[in-house]
JSON list of C-alpha atoms in Angstrom, two decimals:
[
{"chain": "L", "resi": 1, "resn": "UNK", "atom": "CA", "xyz": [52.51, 311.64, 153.56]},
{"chain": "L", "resi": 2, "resn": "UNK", "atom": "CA", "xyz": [54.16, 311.32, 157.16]},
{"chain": "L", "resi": 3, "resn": "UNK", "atom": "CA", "xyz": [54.82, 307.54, 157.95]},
{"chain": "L", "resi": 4, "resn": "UNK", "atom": "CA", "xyz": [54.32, 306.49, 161.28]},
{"chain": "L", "resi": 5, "resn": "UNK", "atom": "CA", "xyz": [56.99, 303.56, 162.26]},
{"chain": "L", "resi": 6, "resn": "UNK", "atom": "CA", "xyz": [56.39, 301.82, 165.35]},
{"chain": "L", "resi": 7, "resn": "UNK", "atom": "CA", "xyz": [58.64, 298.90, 166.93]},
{"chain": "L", "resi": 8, "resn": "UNK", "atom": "CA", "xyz": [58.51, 296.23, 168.47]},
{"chain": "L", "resi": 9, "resn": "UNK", "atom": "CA", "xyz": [55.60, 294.84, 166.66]},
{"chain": "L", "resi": 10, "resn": "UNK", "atom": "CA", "xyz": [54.78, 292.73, 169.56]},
{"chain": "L", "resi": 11, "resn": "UNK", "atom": "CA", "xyz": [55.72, 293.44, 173.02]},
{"chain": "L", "resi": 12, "resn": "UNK", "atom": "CA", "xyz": [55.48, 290.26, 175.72]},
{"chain": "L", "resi": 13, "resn": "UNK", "atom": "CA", "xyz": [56.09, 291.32, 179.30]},
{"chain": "L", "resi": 14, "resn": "UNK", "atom": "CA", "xyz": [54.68, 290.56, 182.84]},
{"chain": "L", "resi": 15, "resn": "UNK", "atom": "CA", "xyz": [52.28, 292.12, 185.13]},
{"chain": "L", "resi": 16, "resn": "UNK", "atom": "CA", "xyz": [54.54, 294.59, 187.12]},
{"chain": "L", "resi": 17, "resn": "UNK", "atom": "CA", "xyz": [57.07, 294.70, 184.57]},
{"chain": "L", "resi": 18, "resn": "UNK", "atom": "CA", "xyz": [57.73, 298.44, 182.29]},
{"chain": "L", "resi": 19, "resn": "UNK", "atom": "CA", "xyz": [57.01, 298.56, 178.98]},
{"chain": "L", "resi": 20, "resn": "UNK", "atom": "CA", "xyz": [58.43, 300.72, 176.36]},
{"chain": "L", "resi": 21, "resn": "UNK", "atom": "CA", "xyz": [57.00, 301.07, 173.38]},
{"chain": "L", "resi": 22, "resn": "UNK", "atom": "CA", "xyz": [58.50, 303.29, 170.12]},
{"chain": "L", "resi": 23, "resn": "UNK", "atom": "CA", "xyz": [57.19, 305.57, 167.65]},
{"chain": "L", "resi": 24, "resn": "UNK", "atom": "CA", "xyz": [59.20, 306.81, 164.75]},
{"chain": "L", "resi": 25, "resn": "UNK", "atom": "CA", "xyz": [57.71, 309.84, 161.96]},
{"chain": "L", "resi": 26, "resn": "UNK", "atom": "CA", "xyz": [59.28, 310.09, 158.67]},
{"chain": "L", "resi": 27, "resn": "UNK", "atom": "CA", "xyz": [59.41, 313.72, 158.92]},
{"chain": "L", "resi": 28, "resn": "UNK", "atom": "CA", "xyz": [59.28, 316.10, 161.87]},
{"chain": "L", "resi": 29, "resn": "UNK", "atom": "CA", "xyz": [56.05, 316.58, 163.56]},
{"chain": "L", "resi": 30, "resn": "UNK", "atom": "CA", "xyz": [56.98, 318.73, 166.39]},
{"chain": "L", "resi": 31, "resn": "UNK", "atom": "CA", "xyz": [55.01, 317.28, 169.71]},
{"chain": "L", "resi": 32, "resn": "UNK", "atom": "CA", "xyz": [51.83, 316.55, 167.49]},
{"chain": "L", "resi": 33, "resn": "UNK", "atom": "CA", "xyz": [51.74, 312.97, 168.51]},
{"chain": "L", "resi": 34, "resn": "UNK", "atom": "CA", "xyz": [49.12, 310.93, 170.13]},
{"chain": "L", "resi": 35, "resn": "UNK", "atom": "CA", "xyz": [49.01, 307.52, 171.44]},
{"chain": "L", "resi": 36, "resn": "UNK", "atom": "CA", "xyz": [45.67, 305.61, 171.90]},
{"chain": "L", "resi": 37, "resn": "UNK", "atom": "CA", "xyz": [45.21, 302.31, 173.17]},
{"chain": "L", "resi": 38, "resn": "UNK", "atom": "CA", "xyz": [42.89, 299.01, 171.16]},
{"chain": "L", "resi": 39, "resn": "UNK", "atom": "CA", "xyz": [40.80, 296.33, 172.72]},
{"chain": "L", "resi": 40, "resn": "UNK", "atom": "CA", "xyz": [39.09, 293.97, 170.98]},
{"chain": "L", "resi": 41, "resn": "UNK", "atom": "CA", "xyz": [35.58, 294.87, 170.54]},
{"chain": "L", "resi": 42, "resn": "UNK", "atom": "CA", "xyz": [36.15, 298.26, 172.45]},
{"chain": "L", "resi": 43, "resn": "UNK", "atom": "CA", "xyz": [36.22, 301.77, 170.46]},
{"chain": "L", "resi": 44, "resn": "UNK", "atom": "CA", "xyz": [40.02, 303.45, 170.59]},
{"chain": "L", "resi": 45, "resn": "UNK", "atom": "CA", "xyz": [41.06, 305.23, 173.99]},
{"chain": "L", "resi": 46, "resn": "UNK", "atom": "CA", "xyz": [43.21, 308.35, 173.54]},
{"chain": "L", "resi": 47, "resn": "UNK", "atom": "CA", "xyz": [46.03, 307.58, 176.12]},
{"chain": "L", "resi": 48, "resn": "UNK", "atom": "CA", "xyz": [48.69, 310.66, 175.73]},
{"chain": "L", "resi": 49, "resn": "UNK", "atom": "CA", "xyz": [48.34, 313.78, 173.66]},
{"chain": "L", "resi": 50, "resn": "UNK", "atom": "CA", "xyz": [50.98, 317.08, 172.36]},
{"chain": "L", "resi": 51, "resn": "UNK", "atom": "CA", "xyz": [53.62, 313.63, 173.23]},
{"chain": "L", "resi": 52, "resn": "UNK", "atom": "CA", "xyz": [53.39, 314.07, 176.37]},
{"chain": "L", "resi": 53, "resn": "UNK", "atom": "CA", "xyz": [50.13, 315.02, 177.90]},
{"chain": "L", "resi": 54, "resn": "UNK", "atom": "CA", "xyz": [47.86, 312.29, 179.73]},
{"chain": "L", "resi": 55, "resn": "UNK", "atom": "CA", "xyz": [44.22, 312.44, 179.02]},
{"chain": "L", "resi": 56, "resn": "UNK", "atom": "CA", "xyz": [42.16, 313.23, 181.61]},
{"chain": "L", "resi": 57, "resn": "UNK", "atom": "CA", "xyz": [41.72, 310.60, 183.95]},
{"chain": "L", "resi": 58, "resn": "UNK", "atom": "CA", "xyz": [44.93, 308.50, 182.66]},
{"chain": "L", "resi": 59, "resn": "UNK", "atom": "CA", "xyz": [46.81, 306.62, 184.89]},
{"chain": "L", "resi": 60, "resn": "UNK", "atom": "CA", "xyz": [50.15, 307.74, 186.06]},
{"chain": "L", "resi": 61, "resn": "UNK", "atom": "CA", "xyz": [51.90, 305.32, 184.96]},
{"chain": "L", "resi": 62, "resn": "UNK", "atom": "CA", "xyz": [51.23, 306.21, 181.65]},
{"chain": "L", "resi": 63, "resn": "UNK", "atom": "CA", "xyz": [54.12, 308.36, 180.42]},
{"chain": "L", "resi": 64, "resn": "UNK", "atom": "CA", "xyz": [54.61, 309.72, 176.39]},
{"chain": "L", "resi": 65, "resn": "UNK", "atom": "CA", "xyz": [58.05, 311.68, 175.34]},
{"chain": "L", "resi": 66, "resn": "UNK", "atom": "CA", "xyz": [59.73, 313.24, 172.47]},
{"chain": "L", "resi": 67, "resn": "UNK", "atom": "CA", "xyz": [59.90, 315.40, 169.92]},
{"chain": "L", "resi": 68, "resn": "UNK", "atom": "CA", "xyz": [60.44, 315.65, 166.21]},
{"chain": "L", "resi": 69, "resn": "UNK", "atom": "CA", "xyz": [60.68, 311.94, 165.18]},
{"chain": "L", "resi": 70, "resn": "UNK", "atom": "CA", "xyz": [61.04, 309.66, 168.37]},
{"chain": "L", "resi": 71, "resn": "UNK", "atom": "CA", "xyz": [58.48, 309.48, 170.30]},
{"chain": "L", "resi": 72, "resn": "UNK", "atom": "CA", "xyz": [58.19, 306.18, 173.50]},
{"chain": "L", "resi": 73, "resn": "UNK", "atom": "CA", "xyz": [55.12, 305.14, 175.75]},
{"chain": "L", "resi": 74, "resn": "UNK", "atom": "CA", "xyz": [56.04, 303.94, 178.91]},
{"chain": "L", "resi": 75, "resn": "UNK", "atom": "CA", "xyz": [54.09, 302.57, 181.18]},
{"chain": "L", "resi": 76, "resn": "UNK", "atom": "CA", "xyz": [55.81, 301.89, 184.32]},
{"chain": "L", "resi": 77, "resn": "UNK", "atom": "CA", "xyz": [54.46, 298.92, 185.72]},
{"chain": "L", "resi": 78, "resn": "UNK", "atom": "CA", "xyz": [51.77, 297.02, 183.40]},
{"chain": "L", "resi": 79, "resn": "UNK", "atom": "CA", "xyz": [48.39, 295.86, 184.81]},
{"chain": "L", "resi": 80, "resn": "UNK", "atom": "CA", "xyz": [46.54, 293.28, 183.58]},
{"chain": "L", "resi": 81, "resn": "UNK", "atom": "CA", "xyz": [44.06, 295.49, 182.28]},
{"chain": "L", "resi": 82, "resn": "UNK", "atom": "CA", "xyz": [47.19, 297.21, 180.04]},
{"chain": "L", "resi": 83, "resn": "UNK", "atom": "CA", "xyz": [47.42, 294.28, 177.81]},
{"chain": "L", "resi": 84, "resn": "UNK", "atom": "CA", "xyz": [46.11, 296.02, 174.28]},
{"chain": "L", "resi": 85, "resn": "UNK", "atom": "CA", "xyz": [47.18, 297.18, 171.31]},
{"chain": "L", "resi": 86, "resn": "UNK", "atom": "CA", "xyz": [48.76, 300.71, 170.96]},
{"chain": "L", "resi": 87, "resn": "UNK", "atom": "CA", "xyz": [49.51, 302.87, 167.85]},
{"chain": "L", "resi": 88, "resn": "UNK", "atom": "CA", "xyz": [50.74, 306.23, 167.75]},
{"chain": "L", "resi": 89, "resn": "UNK", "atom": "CA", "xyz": [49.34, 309.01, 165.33]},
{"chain": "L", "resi": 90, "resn": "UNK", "atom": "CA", "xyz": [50.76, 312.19, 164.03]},
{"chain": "L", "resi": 91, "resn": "UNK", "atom": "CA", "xyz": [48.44, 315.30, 163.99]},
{"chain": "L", "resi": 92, "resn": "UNK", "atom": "CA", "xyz": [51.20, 317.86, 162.16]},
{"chain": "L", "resi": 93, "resn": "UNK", "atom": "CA", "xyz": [49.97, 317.56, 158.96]},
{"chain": "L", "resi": 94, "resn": "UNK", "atom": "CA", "xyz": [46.44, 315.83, 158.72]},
{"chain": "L", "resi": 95, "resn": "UNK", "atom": "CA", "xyz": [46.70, 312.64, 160.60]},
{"chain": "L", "resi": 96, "resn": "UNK", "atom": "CA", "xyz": [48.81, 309.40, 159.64]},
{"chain": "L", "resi": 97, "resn": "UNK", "atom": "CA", "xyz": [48.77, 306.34, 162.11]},
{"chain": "L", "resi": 98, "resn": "UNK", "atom": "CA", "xyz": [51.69, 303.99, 163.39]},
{"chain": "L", "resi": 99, "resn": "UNK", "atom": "CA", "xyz": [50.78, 300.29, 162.51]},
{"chain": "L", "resi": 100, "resn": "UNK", "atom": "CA", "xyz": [50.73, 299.32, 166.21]},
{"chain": "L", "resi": 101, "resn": "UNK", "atom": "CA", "xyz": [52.45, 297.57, 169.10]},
{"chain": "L", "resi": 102, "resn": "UNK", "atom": "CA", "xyz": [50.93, 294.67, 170.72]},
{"chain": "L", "resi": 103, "resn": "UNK", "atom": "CA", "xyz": [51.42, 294.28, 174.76]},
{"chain": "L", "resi": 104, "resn": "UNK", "atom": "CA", "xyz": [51.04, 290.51, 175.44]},
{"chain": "M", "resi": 1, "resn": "UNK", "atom": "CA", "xyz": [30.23, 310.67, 178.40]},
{"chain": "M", "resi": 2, "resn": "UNK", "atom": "CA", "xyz": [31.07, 310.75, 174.72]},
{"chain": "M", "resi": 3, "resn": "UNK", "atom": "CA", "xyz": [29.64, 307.70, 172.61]},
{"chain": "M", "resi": 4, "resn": "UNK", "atom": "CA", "xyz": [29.28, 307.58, 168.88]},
{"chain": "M", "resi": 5, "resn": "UNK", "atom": "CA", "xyz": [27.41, 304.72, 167.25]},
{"chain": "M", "resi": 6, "resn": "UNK", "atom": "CA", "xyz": [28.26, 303.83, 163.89]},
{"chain": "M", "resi": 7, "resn": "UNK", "atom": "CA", "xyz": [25.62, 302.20, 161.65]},
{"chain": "M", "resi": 8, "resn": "UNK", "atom": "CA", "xyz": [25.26, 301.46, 157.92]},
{"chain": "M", "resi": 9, "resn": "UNK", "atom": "CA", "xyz": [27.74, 298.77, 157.44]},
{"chain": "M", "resi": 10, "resn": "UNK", "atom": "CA", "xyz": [27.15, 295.42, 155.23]},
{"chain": "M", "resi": 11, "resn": "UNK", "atom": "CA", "xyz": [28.27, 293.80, 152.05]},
{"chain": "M", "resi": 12, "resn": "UNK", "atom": "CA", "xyz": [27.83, 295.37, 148.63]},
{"chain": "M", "resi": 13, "resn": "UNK", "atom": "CA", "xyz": [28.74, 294.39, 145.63]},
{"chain": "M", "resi": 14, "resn": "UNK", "atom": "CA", "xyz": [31.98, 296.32, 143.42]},
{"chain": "M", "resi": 15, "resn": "UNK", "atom": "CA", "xyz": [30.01, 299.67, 141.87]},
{"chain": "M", "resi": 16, "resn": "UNK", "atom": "CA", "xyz": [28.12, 299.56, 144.31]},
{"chain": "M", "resi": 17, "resn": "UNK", "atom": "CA", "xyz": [26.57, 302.01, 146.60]},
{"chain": "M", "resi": 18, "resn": "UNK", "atom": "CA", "xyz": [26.44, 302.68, 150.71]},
{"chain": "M", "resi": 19, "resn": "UNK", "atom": "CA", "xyz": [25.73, 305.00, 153.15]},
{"chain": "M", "resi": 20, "resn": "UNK", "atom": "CA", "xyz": [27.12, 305.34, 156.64]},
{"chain": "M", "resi": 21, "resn": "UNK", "atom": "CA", "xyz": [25.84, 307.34, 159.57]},
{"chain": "M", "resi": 22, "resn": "UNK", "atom": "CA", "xyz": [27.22, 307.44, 163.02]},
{"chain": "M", "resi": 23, "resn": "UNK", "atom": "CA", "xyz": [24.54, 308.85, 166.20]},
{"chain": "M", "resi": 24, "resn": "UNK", "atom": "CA", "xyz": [26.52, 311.22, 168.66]},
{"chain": "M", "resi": 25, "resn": "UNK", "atom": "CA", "xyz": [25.50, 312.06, 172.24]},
{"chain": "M", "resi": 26, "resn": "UNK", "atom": "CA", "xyz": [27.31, 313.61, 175.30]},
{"chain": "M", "resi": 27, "resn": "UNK", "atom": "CA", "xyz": [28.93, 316.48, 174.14]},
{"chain": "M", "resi": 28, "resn": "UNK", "atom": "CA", "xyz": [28.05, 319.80, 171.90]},
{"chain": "M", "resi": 29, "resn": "UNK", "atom": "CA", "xyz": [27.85, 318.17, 168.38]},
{"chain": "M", "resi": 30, "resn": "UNK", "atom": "CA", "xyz": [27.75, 321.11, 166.46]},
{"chain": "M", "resi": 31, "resn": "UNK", "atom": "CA", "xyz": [30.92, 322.24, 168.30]},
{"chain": "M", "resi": 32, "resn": "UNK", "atom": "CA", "xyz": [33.44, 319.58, 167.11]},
{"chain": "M", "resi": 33, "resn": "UNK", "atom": "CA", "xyz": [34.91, 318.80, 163.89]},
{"chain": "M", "resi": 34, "resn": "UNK", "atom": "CA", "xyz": [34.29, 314.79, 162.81]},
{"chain": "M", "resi": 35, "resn": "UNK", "atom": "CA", "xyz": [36.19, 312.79, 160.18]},
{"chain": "M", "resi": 36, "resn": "UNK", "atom": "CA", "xyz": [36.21, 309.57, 158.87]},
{"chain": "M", "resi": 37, "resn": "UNK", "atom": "CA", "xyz": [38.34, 306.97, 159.25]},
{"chain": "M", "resi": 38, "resn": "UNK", "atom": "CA", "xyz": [39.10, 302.92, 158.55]},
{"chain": "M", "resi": 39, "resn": "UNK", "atom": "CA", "xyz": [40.93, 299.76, 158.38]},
{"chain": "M", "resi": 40, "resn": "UNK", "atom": "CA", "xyz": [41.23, 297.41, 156.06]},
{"chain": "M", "resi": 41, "resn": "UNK", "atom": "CA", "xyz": [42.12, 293.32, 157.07]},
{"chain": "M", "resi": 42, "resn": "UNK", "atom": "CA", "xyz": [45.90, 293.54, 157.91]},
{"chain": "M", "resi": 43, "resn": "UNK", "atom": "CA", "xyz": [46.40, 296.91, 156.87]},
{"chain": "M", "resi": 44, "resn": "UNK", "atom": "CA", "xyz": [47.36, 300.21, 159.04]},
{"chain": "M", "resi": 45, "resn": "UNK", "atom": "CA", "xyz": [44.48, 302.83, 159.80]},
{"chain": "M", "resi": 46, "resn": "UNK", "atom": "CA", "xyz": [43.79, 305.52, 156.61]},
{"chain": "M", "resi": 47, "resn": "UNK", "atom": "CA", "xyz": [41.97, 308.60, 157.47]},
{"chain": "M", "resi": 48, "resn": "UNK", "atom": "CA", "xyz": [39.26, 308.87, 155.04]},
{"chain": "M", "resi": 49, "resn": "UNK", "atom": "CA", "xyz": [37.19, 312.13, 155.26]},
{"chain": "M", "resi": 50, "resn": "UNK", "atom": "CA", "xyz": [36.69, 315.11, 157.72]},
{"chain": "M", "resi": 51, "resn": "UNK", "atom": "CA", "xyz": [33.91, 317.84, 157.78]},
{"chain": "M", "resi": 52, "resn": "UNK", "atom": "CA", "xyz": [33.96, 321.07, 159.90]},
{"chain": "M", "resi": 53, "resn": "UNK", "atom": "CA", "xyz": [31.28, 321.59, 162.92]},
{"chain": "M", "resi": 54, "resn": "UNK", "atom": "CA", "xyz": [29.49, 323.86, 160.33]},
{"chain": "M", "resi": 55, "resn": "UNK", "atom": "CA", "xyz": [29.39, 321.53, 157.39]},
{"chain": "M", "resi": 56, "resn": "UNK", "atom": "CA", "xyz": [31.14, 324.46, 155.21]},
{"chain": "M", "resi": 57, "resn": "UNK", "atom": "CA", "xyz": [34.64, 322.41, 154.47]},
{"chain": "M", "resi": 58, "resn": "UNK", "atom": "CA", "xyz": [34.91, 318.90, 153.86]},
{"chain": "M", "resi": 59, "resn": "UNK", "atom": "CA", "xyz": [38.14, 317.26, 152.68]},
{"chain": "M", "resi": 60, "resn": "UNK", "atom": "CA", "xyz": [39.06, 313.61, 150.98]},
{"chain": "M", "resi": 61, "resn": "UNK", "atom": "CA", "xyz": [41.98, 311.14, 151.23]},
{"chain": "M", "resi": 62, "resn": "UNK", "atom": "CA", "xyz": [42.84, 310.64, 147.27]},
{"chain": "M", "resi": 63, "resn": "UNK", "atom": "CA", "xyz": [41.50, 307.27, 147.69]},
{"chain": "M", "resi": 64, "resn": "UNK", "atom": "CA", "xyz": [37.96, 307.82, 147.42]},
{"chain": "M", "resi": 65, "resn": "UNK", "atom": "CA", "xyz": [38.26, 311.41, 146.35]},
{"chain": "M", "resi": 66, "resn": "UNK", "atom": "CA", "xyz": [35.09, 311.74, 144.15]},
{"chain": "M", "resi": 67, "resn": "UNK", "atom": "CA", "xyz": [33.25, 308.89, 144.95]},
{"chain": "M", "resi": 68, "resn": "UNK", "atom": "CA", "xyz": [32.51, 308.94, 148.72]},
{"chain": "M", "resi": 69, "resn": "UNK", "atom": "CA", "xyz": [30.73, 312.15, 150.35]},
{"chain": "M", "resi": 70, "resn": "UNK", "atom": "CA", "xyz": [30.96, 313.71, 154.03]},
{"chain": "M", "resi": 71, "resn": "UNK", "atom": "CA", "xyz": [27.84, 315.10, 155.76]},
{"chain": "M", "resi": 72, "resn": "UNK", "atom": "CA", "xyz": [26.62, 316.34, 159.15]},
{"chain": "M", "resi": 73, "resn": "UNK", "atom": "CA", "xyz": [22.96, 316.88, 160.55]},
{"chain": "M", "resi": 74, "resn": "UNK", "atom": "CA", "xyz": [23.86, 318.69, 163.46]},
{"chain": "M", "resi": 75, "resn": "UNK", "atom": "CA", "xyz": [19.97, 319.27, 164.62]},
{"chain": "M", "resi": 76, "resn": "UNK", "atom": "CA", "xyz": [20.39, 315.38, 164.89]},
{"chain": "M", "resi": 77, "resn": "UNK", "atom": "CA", "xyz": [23.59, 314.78, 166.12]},
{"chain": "M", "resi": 78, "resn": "UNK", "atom": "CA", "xyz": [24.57, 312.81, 163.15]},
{"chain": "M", "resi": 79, "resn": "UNK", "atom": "CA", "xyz": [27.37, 312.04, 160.79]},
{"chain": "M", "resi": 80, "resn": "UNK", "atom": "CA", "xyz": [27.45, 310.75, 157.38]},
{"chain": "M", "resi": 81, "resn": "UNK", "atom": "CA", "xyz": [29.28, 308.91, 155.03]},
{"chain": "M", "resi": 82, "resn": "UNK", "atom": "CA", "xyz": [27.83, 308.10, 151.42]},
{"chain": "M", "resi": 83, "resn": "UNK", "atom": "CA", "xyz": [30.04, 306.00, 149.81]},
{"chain": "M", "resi": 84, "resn": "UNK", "atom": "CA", "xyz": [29.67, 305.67, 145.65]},
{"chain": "M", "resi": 85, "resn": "UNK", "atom": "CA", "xyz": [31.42, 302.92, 143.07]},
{"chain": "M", "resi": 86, "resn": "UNK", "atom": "CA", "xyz": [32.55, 301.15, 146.19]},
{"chain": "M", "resi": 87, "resn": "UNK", "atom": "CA", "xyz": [35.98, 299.06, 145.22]},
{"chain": "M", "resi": 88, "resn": "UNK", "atom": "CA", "xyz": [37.18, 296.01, 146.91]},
{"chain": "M", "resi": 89, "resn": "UNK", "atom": "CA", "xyz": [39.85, 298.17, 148.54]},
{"chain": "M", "resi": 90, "resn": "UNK", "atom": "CA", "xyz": [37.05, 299.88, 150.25]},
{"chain": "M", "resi": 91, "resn": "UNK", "atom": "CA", "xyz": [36.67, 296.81, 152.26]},
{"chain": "M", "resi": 92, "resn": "UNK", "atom": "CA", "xyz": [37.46, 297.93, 155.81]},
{"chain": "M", "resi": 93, "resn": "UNK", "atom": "CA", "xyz": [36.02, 298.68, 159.10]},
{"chain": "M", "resi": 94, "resn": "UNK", "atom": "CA", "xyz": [34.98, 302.57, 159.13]},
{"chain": "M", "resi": 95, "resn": "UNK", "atom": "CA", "xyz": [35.29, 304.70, 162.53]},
{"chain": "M", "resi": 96, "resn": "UNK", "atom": "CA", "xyz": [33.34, 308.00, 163.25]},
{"chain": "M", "resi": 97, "resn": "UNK", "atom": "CA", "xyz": [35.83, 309.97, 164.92]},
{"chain": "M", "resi": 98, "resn": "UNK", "atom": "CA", "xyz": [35.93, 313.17, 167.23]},
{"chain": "M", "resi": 99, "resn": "UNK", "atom": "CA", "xyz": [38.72, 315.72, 166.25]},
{"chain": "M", "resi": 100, "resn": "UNK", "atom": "CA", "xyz": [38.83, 319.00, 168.94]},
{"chain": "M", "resi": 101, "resn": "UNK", "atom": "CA", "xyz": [41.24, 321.74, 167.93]},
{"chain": "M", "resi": 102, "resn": "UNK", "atom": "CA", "xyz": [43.98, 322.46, 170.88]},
{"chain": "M", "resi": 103, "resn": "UNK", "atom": "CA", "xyz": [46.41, 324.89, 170.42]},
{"chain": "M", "resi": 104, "resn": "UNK", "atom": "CA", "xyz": [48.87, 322.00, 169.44]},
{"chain": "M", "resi": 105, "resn": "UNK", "atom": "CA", "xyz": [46.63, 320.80, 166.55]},
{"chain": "M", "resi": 106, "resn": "UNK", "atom": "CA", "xyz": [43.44, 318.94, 165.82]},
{"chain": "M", "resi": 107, "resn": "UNK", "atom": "CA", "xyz": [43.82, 316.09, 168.26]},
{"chain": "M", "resi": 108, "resn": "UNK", "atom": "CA", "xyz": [41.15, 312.87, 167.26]},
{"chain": "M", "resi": 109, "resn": "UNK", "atom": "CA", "xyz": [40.11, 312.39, 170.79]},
{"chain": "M", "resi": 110, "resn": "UNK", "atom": "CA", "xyz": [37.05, 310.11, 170.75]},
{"chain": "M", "resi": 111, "resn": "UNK", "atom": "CA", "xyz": [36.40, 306.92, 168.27]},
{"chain": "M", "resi": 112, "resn": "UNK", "atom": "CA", "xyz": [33.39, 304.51, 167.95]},
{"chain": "M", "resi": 113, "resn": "UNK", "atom": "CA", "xyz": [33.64, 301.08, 167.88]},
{"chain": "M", "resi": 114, "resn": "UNK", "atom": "CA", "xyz": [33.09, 300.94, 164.30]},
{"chain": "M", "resi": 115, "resn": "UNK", "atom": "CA", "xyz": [31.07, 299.65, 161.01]},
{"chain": "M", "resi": 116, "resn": "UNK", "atom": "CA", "xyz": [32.23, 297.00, 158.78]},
{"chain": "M", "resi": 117, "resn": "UNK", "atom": "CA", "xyz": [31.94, 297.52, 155.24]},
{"chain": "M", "resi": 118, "resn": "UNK", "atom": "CA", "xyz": [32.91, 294.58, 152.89]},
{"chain": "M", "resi": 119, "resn": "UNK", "atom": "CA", "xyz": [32.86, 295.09, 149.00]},
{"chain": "M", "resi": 120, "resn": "UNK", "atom": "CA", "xyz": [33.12, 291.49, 147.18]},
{"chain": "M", "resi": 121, "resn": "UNK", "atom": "CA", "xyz": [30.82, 290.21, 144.12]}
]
């Protein structure tokens, strides 16, 4: 099974500030990496896709790179609606799931 | 607009038996694959179970490997999860998820908000 590592664990910043969150696989899973984005009571949003690619109607400042093991979310300047949780998922070889990074 | 509405959940008791279902609407059901998956209290997210648009190929996680079953009616738009000899360790909120194939793999691009499923005597 491909472990998903993903630091910090919680993440405290300021509206305006950039945020940089980290995604680690235990094995090589090419650019098959998502990251989605948790609110409470709210379904999971699929944020970035292939590492790199926004979903459609994603804000720009929404950015995903990497390859192979390291993988990083940025988003450039945090709104108040950003504050969530985020976990990253690898799609290489069935799916396995980071454990999440909080944005507070 | 993609929604899928997960129903089913509840408390049952250890050996016991449930069965999931989640309603889909806003997009070509019978087109997309659908899987299973949940989290338990203070653990990470565990895929579960997937099933092909067709309903020919369905797959397990080890973990309930012979005791839960996958299922699709696509003339209803529905997915299904029966779950059998539930443990404790099934305890968990379950997702129905959306997986579309891209030419970079089979991407899980739409959840629902989830059904929670608690297994205690």
């Amino acid at each position: 099974e491909i472990v998903m590592t993903q630091s910090p664990a919680t993440l405290s910043v300021s509206p305006g500030e950039r945020a940089t969150l980290s995604c680690r696989a235990s094995q090589n899973v090419s650019t098959y990496l998502a990251w989605y984005q948790r609110k409470p009571g709210q379904a999971p949003r699929l944020l970035i896709y292939g590492a790199s690619t926004r979903a459609t109607g994603l804000p720009a400042r929404f950015s995903g790179s990497g390859s192979g093991t390291e993988f990083t979310l940025t988003i450039s300047s945090l709104q108040s609606e950003d504050f969530a949780l985020y976990f990253c998922q690898q799609y290489n070889n069935w799916w396995t799931f980071g454990q999440g990074t909080k944005v507070e | 607009q993609v929604h899928l509405v997960e129903s089913g959940g509840g408390l049952v008791k250890p050996g016991g038996s449930l069965k999931l279902s989640c309603a889909a609407s806003g997009f070509n059901f019978i087109d997309y694959y659908m899987t299973w998956i949940r989290q338990a209290p203070g653990k990470g997210l565990e895929w579960v179970s997937y099933i092909t648009s067709s309903g020919t190929y369905t797959n397990y996680a080890d973990s309930v490997k012979g005791r839960f079953t996958i299922s699709r009616d696509n003339a209803k738009n529905a997915l299904h999860l029966h779950m059998n000899s539930l443990r404790a360790e099934d305890t968990a909120v379950y997702y129905c998820v959306r997986v579309t194939p891209t030419p970079s793999g089979s991407l899980i691009d739409y959840w629902g908000q989830g059904t929670l499923v608690t297994v205690s005597s």
